[in-house]
Amino acid sequence: MRAVPETGADDAIASANPTRNRWWTPTSRQVLTLAVALVAVQSVVRAGVAFSGDFYWDDLILISRSGQYPALSGEFLFYDHDGHFMPAAFLAAWFATTVAPLSWVVPALMLILLQLLASLAVLRVLWLLLGPRPALLLPFAFYLFSPLTLPSFQWWAAGLNSLPMQIAIAWVAGDAIRLQRTARIRFAVSGAIVAALSFAFFEKSVLVPIVACMTVVLLNHVDGIESPIRSAVRGGRALWIPLVVVTAVWTVAYPAFTESRFNVPSAAQTAGLVHHGTSLGLVPTLLGGPWAWERWSPSPPWATPPIALAVLGWAAVLAALAWSLIRKRRTGAVWLSMVAYIAASEAAMVSTRSGPDTAYELAQTLRYVADSAVVIAIGWALIAHAPRRPGARVLPQPQPVLVAGLTALFFVSSMWSTVTFVQRWRESPTVDYLANVRESLAANRNTPLLDQPVSIWVLLPVAYPHNMASGIFGPLRERPEFARSTNYLQLLDDSGRLVPAAVAPARNIGQGPVPGCGYLVEGGAAEIPLDGPLIDWEWTAQLTYLASADGKIEVGFGDGREVTDPVTVPVQAGLNHAFVRLFGAGDTLRVRPMTPGLALCIGAGPVGSVVPAPRSGE
């Protein structure tokens, strides 16, 4: 039989001394108005943060894949993105790329909308736990403005993972509470759908059902209900059953489409990552820190709090722990649950991202524990909801002025951390690089461009083939054609500008046996020897030719029998150059006319790599 929940501290105070706070006790509507006002302020702040940024790293991989594969193909949706299973995030990236290729406006609006939904979901679950009390505003303000969620918000690819999960944690926990209280099936349906959607954005959302269940169990526990686990299971089985089914499907799908990144790090590395992620990462954000950030391009910013702030953060945690254990009943389990969730997040980071070259600063980027902000806010609300211990002195209900003052201090601290983070984020070379590329490509639409990797300061070669310019900039409408040959060689430099290029020779085409011609190509294929063999790689051949007419030729590495990966190259009558991208190995080029009656003379030229052309006087 379900026991009647014990009276909470605030209710006891109100009934024992209803005139204690005479000057102003906010109504439910006023508390809700203040909460909505905080959401509005957060939306303005986060909009400023979002529109100050641009694409970064994985964002460009998402764009590249969005332009190369059909949106509903398995190859696109179920791609193993560095261990992430995120088909819904890929669809969101495809939508943004299709609507406005390489325009930051659509991703920024996505992030702002997702953050708004997450904030409203958190407000809902806190309201269900605390009701219209001014104390609700403290955990809510923590969630809204804490820099803990800032790095994963600003980075589009990370936001497409983290924000749907934050929405799901809060919403499904709220549905679980509502189902327990009302037994209405619609809350089970809603919770199951939202949880399933979150699974499609981020594999870590497998924790969403666990958080929902624990929220109800802990709520029953602090309310003094007998058998809180059994009560939660029975009251919410209409939700738990579909969540178990969804989790089971995910458990089969995830290893089927992703390769395990699990490894066992050393004890020293584990301790280092946990220390950096907790003491130098998460804990300072509880007070609005870290206040300062550092960055080594092309890595993202990481928190670098003053040691005093980290110590003060731990002191605040210990003080809150002592206060809640002394004054509140049955809150120890809430603390253990919060610690367990954070530990699980850090364990996932350590076991999948550690390695011989892993820097401890990785843990200070905060994105691996961003969703902990929702769990901490829920835990805070559960502690505030818990009844006080018998014999504990009755304290005055927190005055709105005190609540407002604490919220303002946290807000100022968080805003300083936000401003310094934005400054560091804008130091990325990607912003100017992308702007210059858009301008350069739009101004050179009539000349085919050979493909090339983007600058290593934007995307490292480990991202191949998604670091290639044709993939990232292919969705742009105002650009030249990316082709295997061109009559004018250019490349994008590290600033993103198109500059004249040349072929740095690895091997060379000789002068040829025909006086005044070189190598004569007429009527059939001609074998043109190089002055040495080339290994299997990506090469560019510079063909200097004299053509009898406009037409086409076929070029590739030859072995005497067939052409390897042939390229069709348009040629123009007269003396001209053609630069041809070839893949393969060999010591001979094979050239064959494809246009009847076409004859060419091919002179000496290099075969090698594309580099910026020397400037005059160099």
XYZ file of C-alpha atoms in Angstrom, residues 195-593:
399
model
C 13.536 8.656 -25.270
C 13.572 6.781 -28.590
C 14.242 10.011 -30.480
C 17.133 10.871 -28.176
C 18.667 7.449 -28.839
C 18.811 8.398 -32.518
C 20.807 11.546 -31.740
C 23.370 10.213 -29.278
C 24.292 6.758 -28.035
C 24.807 8.089 -24.498
C 21.032 8.613 -24.331
C 20.921 5.002 -23.170
C 21.214 6.636 -19.726
C 17.904 8.503 -20.157
C 15.673 5.615 -18.922
C 17.995 5.067 -15.961
C 17.796 8.725 -14.929
C 13.995 8.717 -15.286
C 13.626 5.617 -13.151
C 16.049 6.854 -10.505
C 14.264 10.208 -10.329
C 11.016 8.483 -9.396
C 12.733 6.087 -7.000
C 14.564 8.927 -5.244
C 11.404 11.033 -5.102
C 9.616 8.124 -3.423
C 12.603 7.654 -1.129
C 12.817 11.258 0.104
C 9.028 11.295 0.510
C 9.312 8.354 2.905
C 7.276 5.962 0.770
C 7.743 2.327 1.712
C 9.499 0.189 -0.926
C 10.367 3.141 -3.196
C 11.801 0.907 -5.919
C 8.803 -1.395 -6.032
C 6.447 1.578 -6.001
C 8.342 3.225 -8.880
C 8.380 0.023 -10.935
C 4.677 -0.661 -10.445
C 3.560 2.922 -10.924
C 5.611 3.440 -14.052
C 5.582 0.037 -15.741
C 3.611 1.474 -18.673
C 6.705 3.568 -19.373
C 9.430 1.178 -18.249
C 8.319 -1.636 -20.573
C 8.612 0.376 -23.839
C 11.854 1.919 -22.585
C 13.288 -1.557 -22.029
C 12.247 -2.497 -25.568
C 13.822 0.649 -27.047
C 17.000 0.033 -25.074
C 17.134 -3.567 -26.227
C 16.823 -2.510 -29.879
C 19.564 0.059 -29.370
C 21.767 -2.555 -27.679
C 21.598 -4.649 -30.857
C 21.926 -1.752 -33.302
C 24.786 0.142 -31.723
C 27.500 -2.553 -31.930
C 26.199 -3.582 -35.352
C 26.927 -0.166 -36.866
C 29.885 1.086 -34.833
C 33.322 -0.199 -34.057
C 34.195 -0.404 -30.391
C 36.602 2.282 -29.144
C 36.797 0.698 -25.707
C 40.232 0.390 -24.153
C 41.680 -0.021 -20.689
C 43.870 2.970 -19.812
C 46.574 2.963 -17.176
C 45.685 3.844 -13.610
C 47.776 7.000 -13.843
C 46.021 8.196 -16.991
C 42.598 7.383 -15.539
C 43.376 9.354 -12.376
C 44.714 12.265 -14.423
C 41.682 12.462 -16.702
C 39.241 12.177 -13.790
C 41.065 14.875 -11.830
C 41.173 17.249 -14.794
C 37.573 16.532 -15.727
C 36.248 16.962 -12.194
C 38.398 19.390 -10.212
C 39.460 21.535 -13.177
C 36.355 20.961 -15.281
C 33.000 20.298 -13.673
C 33.425 21.558 -10.089
C 34.332 25.193 -10.965
C 31.216 25.430 -13.150
C 29.071 24.920 -10.055
C 30.063 28.473 -9.104
C 29.836 29.869 -12.623
C 33.464 29.130 -13.512
C 35.933 28.433 -14.966
C 36.332 32.164 -15.807
C 39.252 31.397 -18.152
C 39.857 29.082 -21.111
C 42.879 28.004 -23.125
C 43.181 26.752 -26.673
C 45.765 25.175 -28.959
C 44.499 25.402 -32.515
C 42.889 23.388 -33.988
C 41.635 21.905 -30.689
C 38.519 23.299 -28.961
C 38.858 25.503 -25.844
C 39.244 23.877 -22.450
C 38.593 25.219 -18.959
C 41.542 26.681 -17.036
C 40.079 27.814 -13.707
C 42.157 29.514 -11.015
C 43.153 27.035 -8.323
C 41.303 29.177 -5.777
C 38.057 28.736 -7.737
C 38.508 24.956 -7.901
C 39.126 24.851 -4.132
C 36.136 27.104 -3.491
C 33.996 24.869 -5.698
C 34.937 21.777 -3.712
C 34.293 23.681 -0.478
C 30.816 24.595 -1.724
C 30.113 20.959 -2.639
C 31.240 19.713 0.780
C 29.258 22.427 2.559
C 26.115 21.558 0.583
C 26.675 17.873 1.301
C 27.087 18.465 5.030
C 24.084 20.795 5.192
C 21.784 18.400 3.351
C 22.850 15.366 5.387
C 22.465 17.225 8.677
C 19.233 19.049 7.951
C 17.469 16.899 5.336
C 16.198 13.358 5.582
C 17.203 10.612 3.147
C 19.296 12.810 0.843
C 22.390 10.595 0.901
C 21.000 8.452 -1.922
C 20.471 11.571 -4.035
C 24.131 12.545 -3.661
C 25.278 9.018 -4.453
C 23.121 8.984 -7.587
C 24.530 12.311 -8.834
C 28.084 11.124 -8.203
C 27.334 7.823 -9.963
C 26.010 9.608 -13.055
C 29.025 11.903 -13.297
C 31.332 8.936 -12.726
C 29.596 7.006 -15.520
C 30.063 9.957 -17.896
C 33.738 10.249 -17.036
C 34.219 6.496 -17.265
C 32.777 6.555 -20.794
C 35.203 9.342 -21.706
C 38.213 7.585 -20.185
C 37.435 4.186 -21.719
C 36.748 5.463 -25.264
C 38.953 8.545 -25.660
C 42.126 7.693 -23.766
C 45.336 6.573 -25.408
C 49.085 7.123 -25.448
C 48.692 10.581 -27.016
C 45.624 11.736 -25.048
C 46.138 15.053 -23.269
C 44.504 15.538 -19.888
C 43.058 18.810 -21.176
C 40.565 16.719 -23.165
C 38.609 16.198 -19.942
C 38.518 19.965 -19.331
C 36.582 20.644 -22.544
C 33.418 19.823 -20.492
C 31.459 18.325 -23.391
C 31.714 14.803 -21.979
C 29.816 15.816 -18.822
C 27.526 18.532 -20.233
C 24.361 16.495 -19.674
C 25.287 16.243 -15.990
C 23.905 19.778 -15.648
C 20.367 18.380 -15.956
C 21.058 15.595 -13.468
C 22.593 18.048 -10.965
C 19.570 20.343 -11.280
C 17.199 17.405 -10.658
C 19.307 16.240 -7.713
C 19.333 19.747 -6.264
C 15.538 19.886 -6.527
C 15.166 16.474 -4.850
C 17.313 17.644 -1.936
C 15.263 20.839 -1.608
C 12.099 18.715 -1.773
C 13.211 16.405 1.042
C 11.719 16.963 4.538
C 13.942 18.291 7.288
C 15.228 16.000 9.990
C 13.346 15.848 13.287
C 14.908 18.203 15.787
C 16.612 20.343 13.165
C 16.040 24.017 13.845
C 13.425 25.547 11.608
C 15.079 28.093 9.361
C 13.264 30.963 7.706
C 12.055 30.238 4.206
C 14.560 31.756 1.747
C 13.613 35.326 1.046
C 13.172 36.245 -2.615
C 15.923 38.829 -2.127
C 18.345 36.100 -1.036
C 17.348 33.846 -3.922
C 17.693 36.755 -6.343
C 21.080 37.709 -4.884
C 22.534 34.216 -5.170
C 21.134 33.889 -8.677
C 22.662 37.245 -9.668
C 26.104 36.287 -8.321
C 26.020 33.012 -10.213
C 24.788 34.816 -13.324
C 27.649 37.345 -13.250
C 30.237 34.619 -12.719
C 28.758 32.540 -15.537
C 28.564 35.486 -17.913
C 32.243 36.213 -17.421
C 33.037 32.579 -18.235
C 30.748 32.833 -21.270
C 32.453 35.966 -22.576
C 35.938 34.496 -22.192
C 34.813 31.256 -23.836
C 33.429 33.104 -26.862
C 36.704 35.005 -27.175
C 38.640 31.761 -27.270
C 36.185 30.085 -29.633
C 36.484 32.935 -32.128
C 40.244 32.417 -32.286
C 39.603 29.442 -34.549
C 41.106 29.901 -38.027
C 38.069 28.102 -39.459
C 35.871 31.222 -39.402
C 38.094 33.313 -41.683
C 39.085 30.289 -43.750
C 35.492 29.435 -44.649
C 34.636 33.066 -45.413
C 37.626 33.363 -47.747
C 36.820 30.065 -49.463
C 33.222 31.097 -50.152
C 34.396 34.385 -51.645
C 37.199 32.827 -53.703
C 35.080 30.027 -55.134
C 32.267 32.402 -56.050
C 34.749 34.624 -57.891
C 36.264 31.714 -59.878
C 33.222 29.772 -61.013
C 34.350 29.241 -64.610
C 37.617 27.406 -64.050
C 37.539 23.734 -62.959
C 39.365 23.093 -59.703
C 41.316 19.989 -58.768
C 40.301 18.486 -55.451
C 42.531 18.985 -52.418
C 42.452 18.601 -48.632
C 41.391 21.658 -46.668
C 43.960 23.363 -44.457
C 45.329 21.210 -41.636
C 44.425 24.087 -39.305
C 40.784 23.442 -40.191
C 40.616 19.649 -40.483
C 43.487 17.207 -40.075
C 44.188 14.454 -42.632
C 42.855 11.823 -40.194
C 39.385 12.927 -41.347
C 40.067 11.741 -44.944
C 38.111 11.542 -47.209
C 35.816 14.027 -45.474
C 38.558 16.643 -45.331
C 38.520 17.064 -49.108
C 37.397 20.399 -50.534
C 35.014 18.765 -53.031
C 33.024 17.214 -50.193
C 32.930 20.207 -47.847
C 32.351 22.871 -50.501
C 30.481 20.692 -52.988
C 27.056 21.750 -51.616
C 27.805 25.424 -52.400
C 25.878 26.745 -55.375
C 28.346 29.472 -56.385
C 31.558 27.587 -57.020
C 33.640 26.091 -59.813
C 33.343 22.466 -60.797
C 35.603 20.090 -58.888
C 37.150 17.984 -61.651
C 39.972 15.561 -62.373
C 41.531 18.002 -64.847
C 41.832 21.741 -65.392
C 43.564 24.104 -67.777
C 44.577 26.500 -64.988
C 46.091 25.150 -61.790
C 45.019 26.764 -58.496
C 44.794 25.700 -54.888
C 43.281 26.940 -51.650
C 45.991 28.178 -49.315
C 45.831 28.025 -45.518
C 43.897 31.294 -45.443
C 41.212 29.876 -47.747
C 42.119 31.990 -50.778
C 42.607 30.574 -54.272
C 46.183 31.136 -55.411
C 48.084 30.112 -58.562
C 49.706 26.697 -58.193
C 52.411 24.603 -59.807
C 53.380 20.938 -59.924
C 56.370 20.055 -57.768
C 57.982 17.195 -59.726
C 58.413 13.735 -58.277
C 58.990 12.393 -61.787
C 59.116 14.043 -65.206
C 57.976 13.531 -68.778
C 60.997 13.815 -71.067
C 61.359 15.781 -74.297
C 60.186 12.894 -76.454
C 61.568 11.251 -79.611
C 59.829 13.353 -82.294
C 61.785 16.518 -83.136
C 59.692 19.654 -82.718
C 56.864 17.630 -81.184
C 57.984 15.447 -78.281
C 55.520 12.554 -78.047
C 53.097 12.269 -80.949
C 49.625 11.012 -80.014
C 47.605 10.224 -83.119
C 45.218 7.478 -84.166
C 45.645 5.370 -81.030
C 47.094 5.211 -77.547
C 50.648 6.383 -76.928
C 52.898 5.265 -74.075
C 54.783 8.195 -72.535
C 57.558 7.063 -70.175
C 58.484 8.883 -66.980
C 62.039 9.196 -65.752
C 61.299 6.802 -62.882
C 58.498 4.891 -61.149
C 55.843 6.424 -58.892
C 54.379 4.707 -55.850
C 50.645 4.202 -55.435
C 49.444 7.681 -54.482
C 47.592 10.741 -55.694
C 49.567 12.560 -58.410
C 49.082 15.522 -60.704
C 50.489 15.450 -64.241
C 51.186 18.633 -66.175
C 50.637 17.978 -69.876
C 52.029 20.627 -72.198
C 50.433 19.871 -75.547
C 49.865 21.156 -79.062
C 46.463 19.943 -80.335
C 45.224 19.885 -83.922
C 41.622 20.629 -82.817
C 39.323 20.839 -79.844
C 38.505 17.409 -78.434
C 39.036 14.947 -75.628
C 41.795 12.579 -74.605
C 42.040 9.793 -72.040
C 44.956 9.826 -69.597
C 46.076 7.353 -66.955
C 48.929 5.250 -65.680
C 49.552 2.426 -68.152
C 51.138 -1.001 -67.830
C 51.239 -1.861 -71.511
C 47.796 -3.480 -71.529
C 45.277 -1.156 -69.885
C 44.944 2.290 -68.384
C 44.600 2.478 -64.594
C 41.729 4.750 -63.470
C 41.605 6.759 -66.734
C 40.639 10.438 -66.754
C 38.829 12.119 -69.649
C 40.538 15.459 -70.339
C 39.172 18.168 -72.668
C 41.807 19.778 -74.894
C 41.794 22.916 -77.036
C 43.336 23.534 -80.398
C 46.787 25.051 -80.227
C 49.464 25.188 -77.550
C 48.028 24.728 -74.057
C 48.435 23.111 -70.647
C 46.281 20.473 -68.960
C 46.700 19.472 -65.312
C 45.379 15.981 -64.618
C 44.740 14.324 -61.251
C 45.817 10.672 -61.370
C 45.509 7.919 -58.772
C 47.783 4.909 -58.874
C 51.375 3.866 -59.518
C 53.577 3.307 -62.536
C 56.392 4.599 -64.670
C 54.393 5.286 -67.824
C 51.492 7.542 -68.832
C 49.147 6.286 -71.474
C 47.354 8.915 -73.575
C 44.623 8.062 -76.063
C 42.635 10.445 -78.322
